């Protein structure tokens, strides 16, 4: 099981797409183990996107991400990091495949609705930035008995 950080960006919140986008992840079988509405402070956005600090789009990205509230999600599942990246689609909405979140809901390069951690190291780092201790929960969902096949003694 992996846990990954997803951010529903300000454009997703402003466009009323919190439910529709969260539904994509839930329908896939991912478990919501953390969730909150928050406004990202400048320092947190800078830390989160520090690898992009030298990029030409960095200043605009930080301005965008701190402009209005976002929803941060911790999602858990088998291979959750890659599964979520695949559900999100390519970075630019105009290039993202139909059927993906970015491909279905957006067309912009920068206003692309969702962030998702891109590696286990990034997920660990980013989850710690956005969730305090006790804010990511472990619990059993009734539906998991039908999301995963555990009849052979392991999760498949
Ligand atoms: P990712 O979100 O698909 O992982 P990254 O390359 O990590 O994409 O870029 C982080 C975010 O920066 C993107 O999601 C997008 O909002 C923004 N961004 C990336 N490249 C550009 C660009 O060329 N122009 C404008 N914004 C960009
Ligand atoms: Mg990235």
PDB file of C-alpha atoms and ligand atoms in Angstrom:
ATOM      1  CA  UNK A   1       0.000   0.000   0.000  1.00  0.00           C
ATOM      2  CA  UNK A   2       1.157   3.509  -0.839  1.00  0.00           C
ATOM      3  CA  UNK A   3      -0.148   6.856   0.336  1.00  0.00           C
ATOM      4  CA  UNK A   4       0.144   9.895  -1.936  1.00  0.00           C
ATOM      5  CA  UNK A   5      -0.564  13.606  -1.695  1.00  0.00           C
ATOM      6  CA  UNK A   6      -3.127  15.091  -4.056  1.00  0.00           C
ATOM      7  CA  UNK A   7      -3.995  18.794  -4.160  1.00  0.00           C
ATOM      8  CA  UNK A   8      -7.189  20.007  -5.818  1.00  0.00           C
ATOM      9  CA  UNK A   9      -5.809  23.334  -7.014  1.00  0.00           C
ATOM     10  CA  UNK A  10      -7.593  26.709  -6.727  1.00  0.00           C
ATOM     11  CA  UNK A  11      -9.097  26.352 -10.222  1.00  0.00           C
ATOM     12  CA  UNK A  12     -10.727  23.038  -9.220  1.00  0.00           C
ATOM     13  CA  UNK A  13     -12.260  24.624  -6.110  1.00  0.00           C
ATOM     14  CA  UNK A  14     -13.372  27.805  -7.907  1.00  0.00           C
ATOM     15  CA  UNK A  15     -14.958  25.790 -10.722  1.00  0.00           C
ATOM     16  CA  UNK A  16     -16.950  23.624  -8.339  1.00  0.00           C
ATOM     17  CA  UNK A  17     -15.096  20.448  -9.275  1.00  0.00           C
ATOM     18  CA  UNK A  18     -14.125  19.204  -5.794  1.00  0.00           C
ATOM     19  CA  UNK A  19     -16.717  16.445  -5.882  1.00  0.00           C
ATOM     20  CA  UNK A  20     -16.256  15.447  -9.508  1.00  0.00           C
ATOM     21  CA  UNK A  21     -12.476  15.137  -9.215  1.00  0.00           C
ATOM     22  CA  UNK A  22     -12.506  13.428  -5.824  1.00  0.00           C
ATOM     23  CA  UNK A  23     -15.034  10.971  -7.291  1.00  0.00           C
ATOM     24  CA  UNK A  24     -12.546   9.933  -9.994  1.00  0.00           C
ATOM     25  CA  UNK A  25     -10.067   8.855  -7.323  1.00  0.00           C
ATOM     26  CA  UNK A  26     -12.700   7.172  -5.150  1.00  0.00           C
ATOM     27  CA  UNK A  27     -14.256   5.354  -8.095  1.00  0.00           C
ATOM     28  CA  UNK A  28     -10.853   3.899  -8.961  1.00  0.00           C
ATOM     29  CA  UNK A  29     -10.765   2.329  -5.501  1.00  0.00           C
ATOM     30  CA  UNK A  30      -8.390   4.712  -3.754  1.00  0.00           C
ATOM     31  CA  UNK A  31      -9.140   5.331  -0.085  1.00  0.00           C
ATOM     32  CA  UNK A  32      -9.363   8.895   1.253  1.00  0.00           C
ATOM     33  CA  UNK A  33      -7.214   8.816   4.411  1.00  0.00           C
ATOM     34  CA  UNK A  34      -6.768  12.591   4.791  1.00  0.00           C
ATOM     35  CA  UNK A  35      -8.740  15.576   3.491  1.00  0.00           C
ATOM     36  CA  UNK A  36      -8.941  19.294   4.233  1.00  0.00           C
ATOM     37  CA  UNK A  37      -9.758  22.664   2.711  1.00  0.00           C
ATOM     38  CA  UNK A  38      -6.912  25.099   3.273  1.00  0.00           C
ATOM     39  CA  UNK A  39      -5.276  28.219   1.868  1.00  0.00           C
ATOM     40  CA  UNK A  40      -1.602  27.567   1.171  1.00  0.00           C
ATOM     41  CA  UNK A  41       0.821  30.099   2.700  1.00  0.00           C
ATOM     42  CA  UNK A  42       3.592  31.542   0.496  1.00  0.00           C
ATOM     43  CA  UNK A  43       6.333  29.731   2.450  1.00  0.00           C
ATOM     44  CA  UNK A  44       4.590  26.379   2.152  1.00  0.00           C
ATOM     45  CA  UNK A  45       4.071  26.778  -1.599  1.00  0.00           C
ATOM     46  CA  UNK A  46       7.747  27.684  -1.987  1.00  0.00           C
ATOM     47  CA  UNK A  47       8.823  24.623  -0.017  1.00  0.00           C
ATOM     48  CA  UNK A  48       6.431  22.321  -1.863  1.00  0.00           C
ATOM     49  CA  UNK A  49       7.600  23.533  -5.305  1.00  0.00           C
ATOM     50  CA  UNK A  50      11.267  24.163  -4.410  1.00  0.00           C
ATOM     51  CA  UNK A  51      12.498  21.863  -7.204  1.00  0.00           C
ATOM     52  CA  UNK A  52      10.849  24.247  -9.686  1.00  0.00           C
ATOM     53  CA  UNK A  53      12.382  27.448  -8.227  1.00  0.00           C
ATOM     54  CA  UNK A  54      14.519  28.107 -11.292  1.00  0.00           C
ATOM     55  CA  UNK A  55      11.726  27.550 -13.825  1.00  0.00           C
ATOM     56  CA  UNK A  56      10.191  30.481 -15.706  1.00  0.00           C
ATOM     57  CA  UNK A  57       6.689  29.511 -14.530  1.00  0.00           C
ATOM     58  CA  UNK A  58       7.657  29.283 -10.835  1.00  0.00           C
ATOM     59  CA  UNK A  59       6.514  32.747  -9.672  1.00  0.00           C
ATOM     60  CA  UNK A  60       3.174  32.367 -11.416  1.00  0.00           C
ATOM     61  CA  UNK A  61       2.758  28.859 -10.025  1.00  0.00           C
ATOM     62  CA  UNK A  62       3.286  30.008  -6.423  1.00  0.00           C
ATOM     63  CA  UNK A  63       0.941  32.987  -6.976  1.00  0.00           C
ATOM     64  CA  UNK A  64      -1.725  30.638  -8.385  1.00  0.00           C
ATOM     65  CA  UNK A  65      -1.413  28.013  -5.664  1.00  0.00           C
ATOM     66  CA  UNK A  66      -1.648  30.614  -2.872  1.00  0.00           C
ATOM     67  CA  UNK A  67      -4.413  32.705  -4.475  1.00  0.00           C
ATOM     68  CA  UNK A  68      -7.500  30.845  -3.230  1.00  0.00           C
ATOM     69  CA  UNK A  69      -8.298  27.748  -1.135  1.00  0.00           C
ATOM     70  CA  UNK A  70      -7.273  24.259  -2.194  1.00  0.00           C
ATOM     71  CA  UNK A  71      -8.328  20.796  -1.036  1.00  0.00           C
ATOM     72  CA  UNK A  72      -5.500  18.530   0.071  1.00  0.00           C
ATOM     73  CA  UNK A  73      -6.076  14.798   0.001  1.00  0.00           C
ATOM     74  CA  UNK A  74      -4.064  11.855   1.245  1.00  0.00           C
ATOM     75  CA  UNK A  75      -5.031   8.861  -0.892  1.00  0.00           C
ATOM     76  CA  UNK A  76      -4.079   5.255  -0.189  1.00  0.00           C
ATOM     77  CA  UNK A  77      -4.045   2.158  -2.345  1.00  0.00           C
ATOM     78  CA  UNK A  78      -1.870  -0.391  -4.098  1.00  0.00           C
ATOM     79  CA  UNK A  79       0.515   1.593  -6.327  1.00  0.00           C
ATOM     80  CA  UNK A  80      -1.366   4.778  -5.391  1.00  0.00           C
ATOM     81  CA  UNK A  81       1.344   7.181  -6.610  1.00  0.00           C
ATOM     82  CA  UNK A  82       1.443   5.905 -10.207  1.00  0.00           C
ATOM     83  CA  UNK A  83      -2.287   5.157 -10.226  1.00  0.00           C
ATOM     84  CA  UNK A  84      -3.064   8.773  -9.320  1.00  0.00           C
ATOM     85  CA  UNK A  85      -0.576  10.200 -11.836  1.00  0.00           C
ATOM     86  CA  UNK A  86      -2.253   8.119 -14.538  1.00  0.00           C
ATOM     87  CA  UNK A  87      -5.715   9.282 -13.482  1.00  0.00           C
ATOM     88  CA  UNK A  88      -4.488  12.911 -13.553  1.00  0.00           C
ATOM     89  CA  UNK A  89      -3.039  12.772 -17.071  1.00  0.00           C
ATOM     90  CA  UNK A  90      -0.290  14.829 -18.694  1.00  0.00           C
ATOM     91  CA  UNK A  91       0.660  18.200 -17.191  1.00  0.00           C
ATOM     92  CA  UNK A  92      -0.921  20.428 -19.849  1.00  0.00           C
ATOM     93  CA  UNK A  93      -4.685  20.179 -20.155  1.00  0.00           C
ATOM     94  CA  UNK A  94      -4.550  20.627 -23.924  1.00  0.00           C
ATOM     95  CA  UNK A  95      -2.249  17.578 -24.199  1.00  0.00           C
ATOM     96  CA  UNK A  96      -3.766  15.339 -21.523  1.00  0.00           C
ATOM     97  CA  UNK A  97      -5.619  12.301 -22.825  1.00  0.00           C
ATOM     98  CA  UNK A  98      -9.389  12.182 -22.753  1.00  0.00           C
ATOM     99  CA  UNK A  99     -10.532  10.086 -19.830  1.00  0.00           C
ATOM    100  CA  UNK A 100      -7.982  11.641 -17.461  1.00  0.00           C
ATOM    101  CA  UNK A 101      -8.869  14.395 -14.986  1.00  0.00           C
ATOM    102  CA  UNK A 102      -6.760  17.021 -16.743  1.00  0.00           C
ATOM    103  CA  UNK A 103      -7.869  15.746 -20.146  1.00  0.00           C
ATOM    104  CA  UNK A 104     -11.551  15.907 -19.280  1.00  0.00           C
ATOM    105  CA  UNK A 105     -11.775  19.052 -17.137  1.00  0.00           C
ATOM    106  CA  UNK A 106      -9.109  21.495 -18.323  1.00  0.00           C
ATOM    107  CA  UNK A 107      -7.246  22.988 -21.252  1.00  0.00           C
ATOM    108  CA  UNK A 108      -4.657  25.282 -19.579  1.00  0.00           C
ATOM    109  CA  UNK A 109      -0.943  24.640 -19.034  1.00  0.00           C
ATOM    110  CA  UNK A 110      -0.860  26.130 -15.542  1.00  0.00           C
ATOM    111  CA  UNK A 111      -4.473  25.845 -14.317  1.00  0.00           C
ATOM    112  CA  UNK A 112      -4.425  22.058 -14.503  1.00  0.00           C
ATOM    113  CA  UNK A 113      -6.682  21.239 -11.553  1.00  0.00           C
ATOM    114  CA  UNK A 114      -4.613  18.707  -9.619  1.00  0.00           C
ATOM    115  CA  UNK A 115      -1.205  18.067  -8.102  1.00  0.00           C
ATOM    116  CA  UNK A 116      -0.029  14.532  -7.366  1.00  0.00           C
ATOM    117  CA  UNK A 117       3.216  13.312  -5.820  1.00  0.00           C
ATOM    118  CA  UNK A 118       5.494  11.787  -8.471  1.00  0.00           C
ATOM    119  CA  UNK A 119       7.597   9.332  -6.398  1.00  0.00           C
ATOM    120  CA  UNK A 120       7.584   7.603  -2.993  1.00  0.00           C
ATOM    121  CA  UNK A 121      10.167  10.128  -1.728  1.00  0.00           C
ATOM    122  CA  UNK A 122       8.047  13.056  -2.927  1.00  0.00           C
ATOM    123  CA  UNK A 123       4.911  11.549  -1.377  1.00  0.00           C
ATOM    124  CA  UNK A 124       6.585  11.177   2.031  1.00  0.00           C
ATOM    125  CA  UNK A 125       7.955  14.719   1.884  1.00  0.00           C
ATOM    126  CA  UNK A 126       4.739  16.329   0.623  1.00  0.00           C
ATOM    127  CA  UNK A 127       2.391  14.465   2.997  1.00  0.00           C
ATOM    128  CA  UNK A 128       4.493  15.769   5.901  1.00  0.00           C
ATOM    129  CA  UNK A 129       4.224  19.321   4.561  1.00  0.00           C
ATOM    130  CA  UNK A 130       0.427  19.322   4.352  1.00  0.00           C
ATOM    131  CA  UNK A 131      -0.741  16.946   7.113  1.00  0.00           C
ATOM    132  CA  UNK A 132       0.136  17.036  10.796  1.00  0.00           C
ATOM    133  CA  UNK A 133       0.369  13.997  13.044  1.00  0.00           C
ATOM    134  CA  UNK A 134      -3.024  12.376  13.456  1.00  0.00           C
ATOM    135  CA  UNK A 135      -4.481  13.964  10.322  1.00  0.00           C
ATOM    136  CA  UNK A 136      -3.862  10.937   8.080  1.00  0.00           C
ATOM    137  CA  UNK A 137      -6.029   8.093   9.362  1.00  0.00           C
ATOM    138  CA  UNK A 138      -5.936   4.334   9.023  1.00  0.00           C
ATOM    139  CA  UNK A 139      -9.348   2.709   8.880  1.00  0.00           C
ATOM    140  CA  UNK A 140     -11.137  -0.149   7.173  1.00  0.00           C
ATOM    141  CA  UNK A 141     -13.651   0.599   4.450  1.00  0.00           C
ATOM    142  CA  UNK A 142     -16.454  -1.904   4.024  1.00  0.00           C
ATOM    143  CA  UNK A 143     -16.059  -1.660   0.237  1.00  0.00           C
ATOM    144  CA  UNK A 144     -12.411  -2.763   0.326  1.00  0.00           C
ATOM    145  CA  UNK A 145     -13.560  -6.384   0.504  1.00  0.00           C
ATOM    146  CA  UNK A 146     -14.767  -5.851  -3.088  1.00  0.00           C
ATOM    147  CA  UNK A 147     -12.084  -3.410  -4.271  1.00  0.00           C
ATOM    148  CA  UNK A 148      -9.244  -5.873  -3.615  1.00  0.00           C
ATOM    149  CA  UNK A 149      -9.180  -9.648  -3.960  1.00  0.00           C
ATOM    150  CA  UNK A 150      -7.820 -11.021  -0.680  1.00  0.00           C
ATOM    151  CA  UNK A 151      -9.194 -14.534  -1.136  1.00  0.00           C
ATOM    152  CA  UNK A 152      -5.699 -15.938  -1.697  1.00  0.00           C
ATOM    153  CA  UNK A 153      -4.323 -14.457   1.519  1.00  0.00           C
ATOM    154  CA  UNK A 154      -2.735 -11.419  -0.090  1.00  0.00           C
ATOM    155  CA  UNK A 155      -4.031  -8.187  -1.589  1.00  0.00           C
ATOM    156  CA  UNK A 156      -4.540  -8.576  -5.331  1.00  0.00           C
TER     157      UNK A 156
HETATM  158  P1  LIG B   1       3.070  17.997 -12.813  1.00  0.00           P
HETATM  159  O1  LIG B   1       2.104  18.803 -11.978  1.00  0.00           O
HETATM  160  O2  LIG B   1       2.383  17.272 -13.939  1.00  0.00           O
HETATM  161  O3  LIG B   1       3.953  17.091 -11.994  1.00  0.00           O
HETATM  162  P2  LIG B   1       5.371  19.755 -13.103  1.00  0.00           P
HETATM  163  O4  LIG B   1       6.300  19.756 -14.262  1.00  0.00           O
HETATM  164  O5  LIG B   1       5.874  19.193 -11.806  1.00  0.00           O
HETATM  165  O6  LIG B   1       4.003  19.056 -13.548  1.00  0.00           O
HETATM  166  O7  LIG B   1       4.921  21.281 -12.874  1.00  0.00           O
HETATM  167  C1  LIG B   1       4.272  21.680 -11.695  1.00  0.00           C
HETATM  168  C2  LIG B   1       3.124  22.594 -12.062  1.00  0.00           C
HETATM  169  O8  LIG B   1       3.642  23.795 -12.644  1.00  0.00           O
HETATM  170  C3  LIG B   1       2.181  22.044 -13.134  1.00  0.00           C
HETATM  171  O9  LIG B   1       1.201  21.175 -12.605  1.00  0.00           O
HETATM  172  C4  LIG B   1       1.578  23.323 -13.700  1.00  0.00           C
HETATM  173  O10 LIG B   1       0.561  23.846 -12.843  1.00  0.00           O
HETATM  174  C5  LIG B   1       2.778  24.263 -13.662  1.00  0.00           C
HETATM  175  N1  LIG B   1       3.528  24.255 -14.933  1.00  0.00           N
HETATM  176  C6  LIG B   1       4.396  23.313 -15.381  1.00  0.00           C
HETATM  177  N2  LIG B   1       4.914  23.640 -16.565  1.00  0.00           N
HETATM  178  C7  LIG B   1       4.375  24.836 -16.893  1.00  0.00           C
HETATM  179  C8  LIG B   1       4.516  25.705 -18.028  1.00  0.00           C
HETATM  180  O11 LIG B   1       5.273  25.451 -18.964  1.00  0.00           O
HETATM  181  N3  LIG B   1       3.772  26.839 -18.014  1.00  0.00           N
HETATM  182  C9  LIG B   1       2.926  27.170 -16.999  1.00  0.00           C
HETATM  183  N4  LIG B   1       2.779  26.385 -15.910  1.00  0.00           N
HETATM  184  C10 LIG B   1       3.480  25.228 -15.866  1.00  0.00           C
HETATM  185 MG1  LIG B   2       5.453  17.575 -10.583  1.00  0.00          MG
END
